[in-house]
Coordinates of C-alpha atoms and ligand atoms in Angstrom, one line a residue:
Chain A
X1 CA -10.2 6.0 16.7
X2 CA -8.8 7.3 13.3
X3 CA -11.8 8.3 10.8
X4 CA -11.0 7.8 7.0
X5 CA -14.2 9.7 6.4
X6 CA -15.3 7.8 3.5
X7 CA -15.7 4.5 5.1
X8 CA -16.4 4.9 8.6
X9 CA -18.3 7.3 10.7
X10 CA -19.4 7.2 14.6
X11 CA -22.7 6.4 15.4
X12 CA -25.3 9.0 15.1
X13 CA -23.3 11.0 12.4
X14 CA -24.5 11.7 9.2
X15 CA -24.2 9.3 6.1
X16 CA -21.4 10.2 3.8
X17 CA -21.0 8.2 1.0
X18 CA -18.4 6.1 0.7
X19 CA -15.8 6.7 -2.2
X20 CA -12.1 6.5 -2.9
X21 CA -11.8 10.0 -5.1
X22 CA -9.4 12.8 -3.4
X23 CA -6.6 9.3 -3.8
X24 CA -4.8 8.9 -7.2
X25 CA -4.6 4.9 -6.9
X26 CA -8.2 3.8 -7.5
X27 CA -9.7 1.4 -5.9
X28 CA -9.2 -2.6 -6.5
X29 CA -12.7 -1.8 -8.7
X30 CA -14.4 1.2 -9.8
X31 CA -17.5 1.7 -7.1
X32 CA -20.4 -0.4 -9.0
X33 CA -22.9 2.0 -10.7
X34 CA -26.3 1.5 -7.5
X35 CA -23.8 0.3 -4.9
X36 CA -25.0 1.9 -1.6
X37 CA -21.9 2.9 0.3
X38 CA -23.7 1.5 3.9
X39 CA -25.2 -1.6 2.9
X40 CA -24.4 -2.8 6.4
X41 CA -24.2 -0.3 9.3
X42 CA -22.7 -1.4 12.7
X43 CA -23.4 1.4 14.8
X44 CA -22.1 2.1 18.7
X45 CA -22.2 -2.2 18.8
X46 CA -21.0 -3.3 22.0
X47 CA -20.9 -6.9 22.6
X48 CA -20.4 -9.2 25.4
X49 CA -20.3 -13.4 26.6
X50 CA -21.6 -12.8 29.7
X51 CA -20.1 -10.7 31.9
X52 CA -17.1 -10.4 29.1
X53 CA -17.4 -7.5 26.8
X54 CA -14.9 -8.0 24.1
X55 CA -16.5 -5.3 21.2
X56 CA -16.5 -2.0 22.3
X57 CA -18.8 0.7 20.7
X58 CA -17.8 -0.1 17.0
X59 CA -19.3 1.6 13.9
X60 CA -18.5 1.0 11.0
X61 CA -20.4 1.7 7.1
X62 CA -19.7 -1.3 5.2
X63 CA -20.4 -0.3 1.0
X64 CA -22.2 -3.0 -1.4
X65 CA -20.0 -5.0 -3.6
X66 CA -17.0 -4.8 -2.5
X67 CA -14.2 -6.1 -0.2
X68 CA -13.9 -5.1 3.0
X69 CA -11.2 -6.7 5.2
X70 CA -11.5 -6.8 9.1
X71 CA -7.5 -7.1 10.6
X72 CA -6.1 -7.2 14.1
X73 CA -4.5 -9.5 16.6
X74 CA -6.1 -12.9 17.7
X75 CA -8.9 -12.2 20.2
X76 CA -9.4 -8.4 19.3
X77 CA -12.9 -9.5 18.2
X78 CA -12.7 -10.2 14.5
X79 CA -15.1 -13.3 14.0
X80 CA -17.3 -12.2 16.8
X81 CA -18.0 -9.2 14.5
X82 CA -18.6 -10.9 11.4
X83 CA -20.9 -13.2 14.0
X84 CA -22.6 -11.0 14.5
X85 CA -24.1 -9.7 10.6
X86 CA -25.7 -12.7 10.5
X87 CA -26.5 -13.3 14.2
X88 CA -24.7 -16.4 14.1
X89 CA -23.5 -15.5 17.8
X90 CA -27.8 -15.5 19.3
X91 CA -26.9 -19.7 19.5
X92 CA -24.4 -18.7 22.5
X93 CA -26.0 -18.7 26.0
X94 CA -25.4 -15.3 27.7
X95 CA -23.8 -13.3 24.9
X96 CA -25.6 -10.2 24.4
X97 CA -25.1 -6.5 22.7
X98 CA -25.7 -2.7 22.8
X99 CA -26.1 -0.9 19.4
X100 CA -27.4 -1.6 16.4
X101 CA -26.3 -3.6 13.3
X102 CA -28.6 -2.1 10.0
X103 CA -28.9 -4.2 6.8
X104 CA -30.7 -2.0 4.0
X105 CA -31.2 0.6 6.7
X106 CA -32.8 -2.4 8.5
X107 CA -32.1 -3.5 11.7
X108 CA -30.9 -7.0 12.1
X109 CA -32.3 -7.3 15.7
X110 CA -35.8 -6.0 14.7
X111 CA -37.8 -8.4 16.0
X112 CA -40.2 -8.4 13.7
X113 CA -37.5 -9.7 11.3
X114 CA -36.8 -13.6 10.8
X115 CA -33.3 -14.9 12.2
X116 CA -33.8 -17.7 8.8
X117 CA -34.6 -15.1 6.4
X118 CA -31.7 -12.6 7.2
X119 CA -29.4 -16.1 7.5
X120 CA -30.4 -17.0 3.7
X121 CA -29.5 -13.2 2.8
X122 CA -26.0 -14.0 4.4
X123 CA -23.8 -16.5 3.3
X124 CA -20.7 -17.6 5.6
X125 CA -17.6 -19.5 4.7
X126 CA -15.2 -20.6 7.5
X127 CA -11.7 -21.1 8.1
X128 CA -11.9 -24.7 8.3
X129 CA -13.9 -25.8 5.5
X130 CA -16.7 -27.9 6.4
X131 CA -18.0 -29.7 3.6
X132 CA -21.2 -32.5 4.7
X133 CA -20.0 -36.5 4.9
X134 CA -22.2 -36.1 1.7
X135 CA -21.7 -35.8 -2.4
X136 CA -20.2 -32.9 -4.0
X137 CA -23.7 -31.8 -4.9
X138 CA -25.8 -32.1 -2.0
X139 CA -23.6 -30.3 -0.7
X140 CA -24.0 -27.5 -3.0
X141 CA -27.7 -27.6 -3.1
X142 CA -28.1 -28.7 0.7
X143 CA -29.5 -25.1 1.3
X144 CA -32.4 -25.4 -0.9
X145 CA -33.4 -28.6 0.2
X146 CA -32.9 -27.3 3.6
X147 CA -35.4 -24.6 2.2
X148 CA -37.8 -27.3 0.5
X149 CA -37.0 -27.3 -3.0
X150 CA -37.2 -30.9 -4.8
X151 CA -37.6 -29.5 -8.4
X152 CA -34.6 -31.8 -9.7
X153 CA -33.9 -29.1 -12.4
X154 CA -33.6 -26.5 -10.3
X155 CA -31.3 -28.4 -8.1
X156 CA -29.1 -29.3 -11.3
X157 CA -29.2 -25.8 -12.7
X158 CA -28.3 -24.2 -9.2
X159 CA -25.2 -27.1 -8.3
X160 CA -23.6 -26.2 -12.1
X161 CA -24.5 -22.4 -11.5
X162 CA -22.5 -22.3 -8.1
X163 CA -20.4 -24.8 -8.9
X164 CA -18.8 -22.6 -11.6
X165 CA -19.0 -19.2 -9.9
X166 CA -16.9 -21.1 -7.3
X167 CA -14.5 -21.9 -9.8
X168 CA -14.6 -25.7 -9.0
X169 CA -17.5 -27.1 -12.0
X170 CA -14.8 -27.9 -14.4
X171 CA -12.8 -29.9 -11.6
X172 CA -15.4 -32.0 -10.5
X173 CA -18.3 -32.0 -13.2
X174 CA -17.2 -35.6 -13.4
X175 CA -17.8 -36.6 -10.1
X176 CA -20.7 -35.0 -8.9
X177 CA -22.0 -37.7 -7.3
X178 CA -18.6 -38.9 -5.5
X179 CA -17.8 -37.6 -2.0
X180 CA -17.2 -33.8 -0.9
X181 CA -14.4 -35.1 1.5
X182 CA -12.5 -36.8 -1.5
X183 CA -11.9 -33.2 -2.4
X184 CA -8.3 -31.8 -1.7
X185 CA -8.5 -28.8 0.9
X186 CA -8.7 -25.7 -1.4
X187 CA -11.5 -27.5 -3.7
X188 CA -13.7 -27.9 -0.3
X189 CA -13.3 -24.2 0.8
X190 CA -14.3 -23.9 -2.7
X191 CA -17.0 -26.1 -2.3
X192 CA -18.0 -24.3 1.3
X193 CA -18.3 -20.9 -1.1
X194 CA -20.8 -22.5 -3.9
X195 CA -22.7 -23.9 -1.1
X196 CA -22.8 -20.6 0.7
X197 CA -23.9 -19.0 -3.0
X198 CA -26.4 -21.4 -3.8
X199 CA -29.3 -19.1 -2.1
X200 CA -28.6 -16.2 -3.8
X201 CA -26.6 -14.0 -0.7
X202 CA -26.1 -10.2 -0.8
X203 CA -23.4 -10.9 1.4
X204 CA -20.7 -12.9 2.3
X205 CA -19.0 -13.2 5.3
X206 CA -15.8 -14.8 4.9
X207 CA -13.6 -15.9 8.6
X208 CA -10.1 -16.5 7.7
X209 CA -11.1 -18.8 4.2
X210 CA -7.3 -19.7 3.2
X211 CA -5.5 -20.2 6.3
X212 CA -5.2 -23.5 5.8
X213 CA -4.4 -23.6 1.9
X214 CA -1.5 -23.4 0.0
X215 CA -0.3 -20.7 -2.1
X216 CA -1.7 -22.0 -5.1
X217 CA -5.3 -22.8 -3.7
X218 CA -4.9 -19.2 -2.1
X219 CA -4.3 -17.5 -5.1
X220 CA -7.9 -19.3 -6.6
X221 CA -9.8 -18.6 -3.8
X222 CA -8.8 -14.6 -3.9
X223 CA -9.2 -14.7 -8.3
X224 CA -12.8 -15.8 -6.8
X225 CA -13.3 -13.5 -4.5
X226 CA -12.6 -10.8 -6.9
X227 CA -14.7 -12.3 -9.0
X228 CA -17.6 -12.4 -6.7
X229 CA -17.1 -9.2 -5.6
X230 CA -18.9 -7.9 -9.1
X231 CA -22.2 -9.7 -7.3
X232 CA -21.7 -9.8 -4.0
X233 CA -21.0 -8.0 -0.3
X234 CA -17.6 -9.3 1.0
X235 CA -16.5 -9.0 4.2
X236 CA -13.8 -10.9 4.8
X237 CA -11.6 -11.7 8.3
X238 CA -7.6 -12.4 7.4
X239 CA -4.5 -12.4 9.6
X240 CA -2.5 -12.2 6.0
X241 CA -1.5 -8.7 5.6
X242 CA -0.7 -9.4 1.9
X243 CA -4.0 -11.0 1.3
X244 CA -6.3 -8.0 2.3
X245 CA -3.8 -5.6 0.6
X246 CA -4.5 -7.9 -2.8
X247 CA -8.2 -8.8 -2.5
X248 CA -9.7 -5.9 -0.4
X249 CA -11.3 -2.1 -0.5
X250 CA -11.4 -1.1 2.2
X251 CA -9.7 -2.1 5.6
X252 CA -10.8 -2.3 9.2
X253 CA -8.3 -2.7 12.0
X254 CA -9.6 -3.6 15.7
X255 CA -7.0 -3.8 18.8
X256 CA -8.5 -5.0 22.0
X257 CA -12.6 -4.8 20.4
X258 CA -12.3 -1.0 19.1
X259 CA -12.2 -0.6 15.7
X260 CA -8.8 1.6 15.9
X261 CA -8.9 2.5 12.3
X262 CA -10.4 2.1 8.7
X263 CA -10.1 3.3 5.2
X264 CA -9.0 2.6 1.9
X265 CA -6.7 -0.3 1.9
X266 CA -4.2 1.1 -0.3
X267 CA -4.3 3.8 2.2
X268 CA -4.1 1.5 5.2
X269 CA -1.3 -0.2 3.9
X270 CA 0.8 2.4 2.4
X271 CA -0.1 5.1 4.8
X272 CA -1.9 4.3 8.5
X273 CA -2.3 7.3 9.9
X274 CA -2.5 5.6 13.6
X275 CA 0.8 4.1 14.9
X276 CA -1.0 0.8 16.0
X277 CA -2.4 0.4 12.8
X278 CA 1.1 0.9 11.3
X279 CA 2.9 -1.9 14.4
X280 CA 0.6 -4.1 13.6
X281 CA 0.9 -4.1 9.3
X282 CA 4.8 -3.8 9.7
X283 CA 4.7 -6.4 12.3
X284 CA 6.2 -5.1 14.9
X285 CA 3.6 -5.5 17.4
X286 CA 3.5 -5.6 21.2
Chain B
X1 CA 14.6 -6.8 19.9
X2 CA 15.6 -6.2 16.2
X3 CA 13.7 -8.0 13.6
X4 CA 15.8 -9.9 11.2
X5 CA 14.1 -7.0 8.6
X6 CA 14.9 -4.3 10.7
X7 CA 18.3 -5.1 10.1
X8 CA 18.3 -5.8 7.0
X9 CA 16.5 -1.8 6.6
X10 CA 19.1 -0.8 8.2
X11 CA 21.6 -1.8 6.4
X12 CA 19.9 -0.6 3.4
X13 CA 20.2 3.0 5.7
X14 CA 23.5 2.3 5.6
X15 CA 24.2 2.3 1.8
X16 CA 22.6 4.9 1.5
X17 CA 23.9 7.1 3.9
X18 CA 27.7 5.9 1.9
X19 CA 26.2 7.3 -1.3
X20 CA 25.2 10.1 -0.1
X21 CA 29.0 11.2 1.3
X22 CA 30.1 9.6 -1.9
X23 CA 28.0 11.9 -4.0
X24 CA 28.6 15.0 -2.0
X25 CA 32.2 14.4 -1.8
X26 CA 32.5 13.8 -5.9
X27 CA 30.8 17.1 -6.7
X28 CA 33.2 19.0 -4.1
X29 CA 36.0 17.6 -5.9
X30 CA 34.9 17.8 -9.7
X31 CA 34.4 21.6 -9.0
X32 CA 37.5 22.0 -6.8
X33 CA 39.5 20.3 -10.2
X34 CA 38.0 22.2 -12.1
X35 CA 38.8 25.6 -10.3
X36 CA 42.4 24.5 -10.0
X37 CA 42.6 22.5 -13.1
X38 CA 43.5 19.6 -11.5
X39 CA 43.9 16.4 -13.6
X40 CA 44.6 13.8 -10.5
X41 CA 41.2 15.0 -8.6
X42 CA 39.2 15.1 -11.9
X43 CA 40.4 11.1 -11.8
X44 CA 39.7 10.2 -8.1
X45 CA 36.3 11.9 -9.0
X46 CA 35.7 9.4 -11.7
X47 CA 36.7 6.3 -9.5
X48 CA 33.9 7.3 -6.6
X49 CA 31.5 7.3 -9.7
X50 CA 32.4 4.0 -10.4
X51 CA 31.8 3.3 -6.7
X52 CA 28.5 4.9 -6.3
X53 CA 27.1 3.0 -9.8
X54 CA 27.6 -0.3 -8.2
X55 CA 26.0 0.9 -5.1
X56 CA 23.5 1.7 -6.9
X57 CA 22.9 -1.7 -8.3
X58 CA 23.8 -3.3 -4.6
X59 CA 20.4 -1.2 -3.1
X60 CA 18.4 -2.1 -6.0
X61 CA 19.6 -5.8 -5.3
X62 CA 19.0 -5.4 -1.3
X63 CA 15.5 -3.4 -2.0
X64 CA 14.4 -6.3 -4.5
X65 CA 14.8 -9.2 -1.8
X66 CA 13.2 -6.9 0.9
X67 CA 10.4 -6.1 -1.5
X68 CA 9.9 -9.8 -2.1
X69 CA 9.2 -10.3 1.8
X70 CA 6.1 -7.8 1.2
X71 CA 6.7 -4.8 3.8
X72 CA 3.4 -2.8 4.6
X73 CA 3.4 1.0 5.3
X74 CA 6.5 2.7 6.5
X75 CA 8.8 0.0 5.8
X76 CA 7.4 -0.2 2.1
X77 CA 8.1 3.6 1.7
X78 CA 11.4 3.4 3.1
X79 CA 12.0 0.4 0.2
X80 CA 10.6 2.1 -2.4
X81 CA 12.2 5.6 -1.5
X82 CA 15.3 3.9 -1.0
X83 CA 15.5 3.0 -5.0
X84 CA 14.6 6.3 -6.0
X85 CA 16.8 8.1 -3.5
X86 CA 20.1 6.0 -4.8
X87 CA 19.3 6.3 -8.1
X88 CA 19.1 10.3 -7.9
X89 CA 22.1 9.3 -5.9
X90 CA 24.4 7.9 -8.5
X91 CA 22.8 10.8 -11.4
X92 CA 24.3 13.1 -9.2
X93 CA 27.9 10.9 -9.1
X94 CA 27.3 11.1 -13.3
X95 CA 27.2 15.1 -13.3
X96 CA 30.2 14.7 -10.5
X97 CA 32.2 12.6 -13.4
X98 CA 30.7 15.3 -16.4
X99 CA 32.1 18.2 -14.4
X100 CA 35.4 16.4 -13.7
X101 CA 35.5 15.1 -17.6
X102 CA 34.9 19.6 -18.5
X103 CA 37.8 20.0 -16.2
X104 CA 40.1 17.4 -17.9
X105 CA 39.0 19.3 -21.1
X106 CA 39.2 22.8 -20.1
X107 CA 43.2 22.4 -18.3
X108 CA 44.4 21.7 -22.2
X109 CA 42.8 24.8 -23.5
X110 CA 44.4 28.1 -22.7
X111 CA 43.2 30.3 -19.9
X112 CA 40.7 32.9 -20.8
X113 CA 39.5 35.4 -18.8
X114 CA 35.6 35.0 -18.7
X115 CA 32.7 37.6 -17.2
X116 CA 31.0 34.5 -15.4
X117 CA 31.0 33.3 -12.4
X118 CA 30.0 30.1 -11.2
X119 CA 31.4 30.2 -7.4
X120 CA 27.4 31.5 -6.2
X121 CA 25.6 28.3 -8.3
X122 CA 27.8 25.9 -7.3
X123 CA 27.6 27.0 -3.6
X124 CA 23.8 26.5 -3.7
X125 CA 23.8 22.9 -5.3
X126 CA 26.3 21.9 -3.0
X127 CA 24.4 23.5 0.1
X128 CA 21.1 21.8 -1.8
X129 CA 22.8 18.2 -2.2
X130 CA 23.6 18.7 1.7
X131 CA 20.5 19.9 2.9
X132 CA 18.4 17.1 1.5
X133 CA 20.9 14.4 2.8
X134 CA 20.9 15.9 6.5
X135 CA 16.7 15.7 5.8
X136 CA 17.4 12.3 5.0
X137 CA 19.5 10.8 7.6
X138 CA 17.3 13.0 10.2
X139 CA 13.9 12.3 8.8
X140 CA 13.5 15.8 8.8
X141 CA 10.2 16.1 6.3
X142 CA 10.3 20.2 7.0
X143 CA 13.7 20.5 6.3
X144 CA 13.0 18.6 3.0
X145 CA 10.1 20.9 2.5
X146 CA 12.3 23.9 3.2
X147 CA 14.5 23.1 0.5
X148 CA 12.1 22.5 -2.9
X149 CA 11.8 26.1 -3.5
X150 CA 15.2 26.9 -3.3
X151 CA 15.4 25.0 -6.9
X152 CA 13.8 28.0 -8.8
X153 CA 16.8 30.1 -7.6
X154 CA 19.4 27.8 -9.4
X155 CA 17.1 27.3 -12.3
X156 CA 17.4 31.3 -13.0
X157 CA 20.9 31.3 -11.9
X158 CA 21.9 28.7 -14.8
X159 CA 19.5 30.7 -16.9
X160 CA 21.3 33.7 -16.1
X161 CA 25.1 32.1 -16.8
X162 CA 24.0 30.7 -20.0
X163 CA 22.6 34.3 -21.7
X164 CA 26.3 35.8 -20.3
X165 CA 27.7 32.9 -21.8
X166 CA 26.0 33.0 -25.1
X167 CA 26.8 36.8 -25.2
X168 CA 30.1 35.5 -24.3
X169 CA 30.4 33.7 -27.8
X170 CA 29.0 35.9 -29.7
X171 CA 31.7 38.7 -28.6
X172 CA 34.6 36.8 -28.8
X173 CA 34.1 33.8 -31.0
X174 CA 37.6 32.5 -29.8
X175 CA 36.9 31.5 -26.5
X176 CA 33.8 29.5 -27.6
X177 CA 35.7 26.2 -26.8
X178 CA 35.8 27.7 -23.1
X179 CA 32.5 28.9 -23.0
X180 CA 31.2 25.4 -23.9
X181 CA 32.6 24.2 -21.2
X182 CA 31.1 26.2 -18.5
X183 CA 28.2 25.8 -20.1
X184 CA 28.2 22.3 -19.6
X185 CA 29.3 22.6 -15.9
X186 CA 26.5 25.0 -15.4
X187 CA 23.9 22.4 -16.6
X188 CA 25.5 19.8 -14.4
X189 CA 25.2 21.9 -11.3
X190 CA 21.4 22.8 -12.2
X191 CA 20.7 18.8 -12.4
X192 CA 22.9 18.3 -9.6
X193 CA 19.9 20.7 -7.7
X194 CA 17.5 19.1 -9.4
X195 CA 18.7 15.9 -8.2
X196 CA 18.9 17.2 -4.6
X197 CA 14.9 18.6 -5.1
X198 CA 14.2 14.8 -5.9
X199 CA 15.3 13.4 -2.6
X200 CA 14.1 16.1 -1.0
X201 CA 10.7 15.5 -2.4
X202 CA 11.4 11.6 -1.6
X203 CA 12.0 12.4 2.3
X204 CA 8.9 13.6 2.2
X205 CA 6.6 11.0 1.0
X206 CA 9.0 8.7 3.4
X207 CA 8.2 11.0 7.2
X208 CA 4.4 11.5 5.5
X209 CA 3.5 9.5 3.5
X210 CA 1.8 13.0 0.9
X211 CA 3.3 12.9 -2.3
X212 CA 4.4 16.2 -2.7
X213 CA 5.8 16.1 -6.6
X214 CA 4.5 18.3 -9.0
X215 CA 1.5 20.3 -6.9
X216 CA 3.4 23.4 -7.2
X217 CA 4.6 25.9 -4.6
X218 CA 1.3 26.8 -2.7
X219 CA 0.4 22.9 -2.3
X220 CA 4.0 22.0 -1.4
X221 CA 4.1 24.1 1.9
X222 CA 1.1 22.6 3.4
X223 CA 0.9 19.7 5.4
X224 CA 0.3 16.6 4.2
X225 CA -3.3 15.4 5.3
Ligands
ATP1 N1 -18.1 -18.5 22.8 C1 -17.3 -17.6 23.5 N2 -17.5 -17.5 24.8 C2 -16.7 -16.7 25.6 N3 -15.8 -15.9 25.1 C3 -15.5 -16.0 23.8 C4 -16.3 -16.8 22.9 N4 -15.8 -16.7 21.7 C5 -14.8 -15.8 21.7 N5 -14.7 -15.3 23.0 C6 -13.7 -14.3 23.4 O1 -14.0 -13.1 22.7 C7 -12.8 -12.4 22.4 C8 -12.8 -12.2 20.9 O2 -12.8 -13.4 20.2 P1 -12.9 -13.6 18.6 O3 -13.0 -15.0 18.3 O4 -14.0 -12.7 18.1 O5 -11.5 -13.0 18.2 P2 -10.8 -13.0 16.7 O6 -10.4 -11.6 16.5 O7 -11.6 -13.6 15.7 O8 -9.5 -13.8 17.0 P3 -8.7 -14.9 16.1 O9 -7.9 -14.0 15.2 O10 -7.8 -15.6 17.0 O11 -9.7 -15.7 15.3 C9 -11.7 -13.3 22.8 O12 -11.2 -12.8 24.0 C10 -12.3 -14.6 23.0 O13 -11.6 -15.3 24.0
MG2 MG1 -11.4 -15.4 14.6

């Protein structure tokens, strides 16, 4: 495994925050002023469906508000990673783990801590969008109903509040109350992030959000992501080489379910220092 | 199997790799016509910088459309190193054409005998120019490293010509028109080094990927991380 020391340390070693100085190109974004450089640690993190282990001892630091991309081949273990933050993966029978997974210094797997609570801390967004057979804004606020808020004022305020972070209020302010699936394919991935926004995340975990959009619903979706960033934890799964090396931080690639290296992503893009890493970001692998 | 890009890379190679005997070529023959005052070299010298300017613009034009198909890691450094290596390239077929232009000048002046002598300088930017392109077409980042240093040798050798030539002058006013001259070559074969330090510097950052330019000496023979 290559170690970009700022990013990425093996389990057990000591915390070394992250940063991009000792590089001339800067970061995408300055770190924010507070940001704690392990906001989520995956430590030694095995994990296996059933008999099948398909993420091998992977730690990785991953810092507050910013984007981090995860990269590698189909089936090296990608989404079952990001699954995994917010536990998403407990609903399959006989998948089970080793290691640890700390939010806050927290574990996730503490079992003193509540599976619904961490969810609400966690918002996800999916490849395909999955807007509810419902209106544009019960789908937005369908999380706080879910939670038991009827104030209709709060419901209003939170619909237009997510509605514009997601880029999306001044497209369908008009027709609020008309169908989410009348919505072209970009505007319900944007949709899927206000709805994952409207509980008020530290994180986002984001599985391949613009495969199936075009360049110009692309290009919204990452201006959003940038935007979010500012707020929010991004960790984001892409199999667009271009996309991570315009919207992310920091970079993790995983071969086989080992992280095989991680850094900057200027640095993983201009200059991998493993010769997988480099195959697989000049496309020339296997 | 070769990637429709890795062909396309290599080609780019290719171009670069005619440059590069272009260029050498063009300042072996400025300084052999202007040693033997010879006006049909001090042409053919011209025409190969006509050749190597639109090379020039043909990888710029090649580099663009690769560039536009977004290569990642060492294919983007071989891109972007490929403009900067053709443009010091095709400066080094402009100080050819200067040289050749000095020797035009100098065969309709009359023959002086001068105190200087440029044989040792122009040995080392030639040796220079030759070293960086065998770095080059071997990928040879220590051989590229070898050769940065050697710069501060031509840079006192020039230095050293131009006080003799100066003196020169000032002794014997008449053969200024000469002197000039010879100055101007000098300066040439300094950039010509110069030019050759670039690549070098370029071959580099290509093998490694550690940008090596202006760190100084000390910094410059170390590794890159
Ligand atoms: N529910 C499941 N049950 C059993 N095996 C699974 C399950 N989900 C995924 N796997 C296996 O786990 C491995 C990792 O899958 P995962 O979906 O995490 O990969 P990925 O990197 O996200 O791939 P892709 O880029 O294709 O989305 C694969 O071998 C896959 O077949
Ligand atoms: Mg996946």
């Amino acid at each position: 495994m290559e170690i970009d020391p700022p990013a990425l340390q093996s389990a057990g070693s000591p915390a070394t925050p992250v940063s991009l100085t000792g590089s001339r190109v800067q970061s995408v974004a300055p770190t924010p002023a507070g940001a704690n450089p392990r906001l989520i640690q995956i430590e030694a993190y095995d994990f296996f469906y059933g008999n099948h282990q398909v993420l091998h001892q992977v730690s990785l630091d991953i810092p507050e508000r910013h984007v981090t991309a995860l990269i590698g081949p189909s089936g090296c273990g990608k989404t079952t990673l990001l699954r995994s933050i917010n536990r998403m993966n407990d609903l399959i029978e006989g998948a089970h783990h080793r290691g640890d997974i700390r939010i806050r210094d927290q574990s996730i797997f503490d079992p003193h801590l509540e599976v619904i609570a961490l969810r609400k801390r966690i918002g996800m967004v999916f490849q395909k969008s999955n807007p509810f057979p419902k209106s544009i804004f019960e789908n937005v606020v369908y999380p706080l109903r879910v939670a038991g808020v009827r104030q209709r004022s709060i419901l209003e305020e939170t619909a237009e509040r997510c509605l514009r972070a997601a880029a999306l209020w001044d497209e369908v302010k008009d027709r609020l109350h008309t169908s989410a699936l009348g919505l072209s394919g970009g505007q319900q991935q944007r949709l899927c992030i206000a709805r994952a926004i409207a509980n008020e995340p530290e994180i986002l975990l984001m599985d391949e959000p613009c495969s199936a959009l075009d360049p110009v619903a692309t290009a919204r979706i990452e201006e959003l992501i940038l935007e979010l960033k500012q707020r929010y934890t991004i960790v984001i799964v892409t199999h667009n080489m271009q996309q991570a090396a315009r919207i992310s931080d920091y970079t993790a690639f995983f071969y086989l379910g080992r992280l095989i290296e991680a850094g900057p992503t200027h640095r993983i893009f201009t200059s991998p220092k493993n010769k997988q890493t480099e195959d697989y970001v000049t496309g020339r692998f296997g | 199997m070769e990637l429709p890009f890795d062909r396309e890379l290599h080609e780019l190679n290719e171009r670069l790799l005619t440059m590069g005997s272009l260029a050498e070529q063009a300042v072996h023959r400025a300084l052999q016509a202007f040693q033997t005052r010879d006006a049909t070299l001090a042409a053919q010298v011209r025409d190969s910088d006509n050749v190597l300017d639109r090379l020039e613009v043909e990888v710029d034009e090649r580099a663009m459309v690769l560039l536009s198909k977004a290569p990642l890691a060492r294919d983007l450094r071989m891109v972007t190193m490929a403009m900067k290596i053709s443009q010091n390239l095709e400066r080094i077929g402009d100080e050819a054409a200067k040289i050749a232009k000095r020797a035009r000048a100098l065969a309709h002046e009359p023959p002086v005998r001068l105190d200087v002598d440029l044989t040792p300088l122009a040995l080392e930017a030639r040796s220079m120019l030759k070293a960086s392109l065998d770095a080059f077409v071997q990928r040879n980042p220590e051989a590229a490293r070898a050769l940065i240093p050697r710069d501060q040798g031509v840079d006192v050798a020039h230095k050293s010509i131009r006080e003799k030539l100066v003196a020169h002058m000032q002794a014997r006013p008449e053969t200024i028109p000469q002197c000039l001259e010879v100055l101007t070559v000098a300066k040439c074969l300094e950039r010509i080094a110069d030019h050759a330090t670039n690549i070098a510097e370029d071959v580099v950052y290509l093998c490694e990927a550690t940008d090596i330019r202006h760190v100084g000496k000390a910094a410059a023979d170390t590794t890159g991380s």
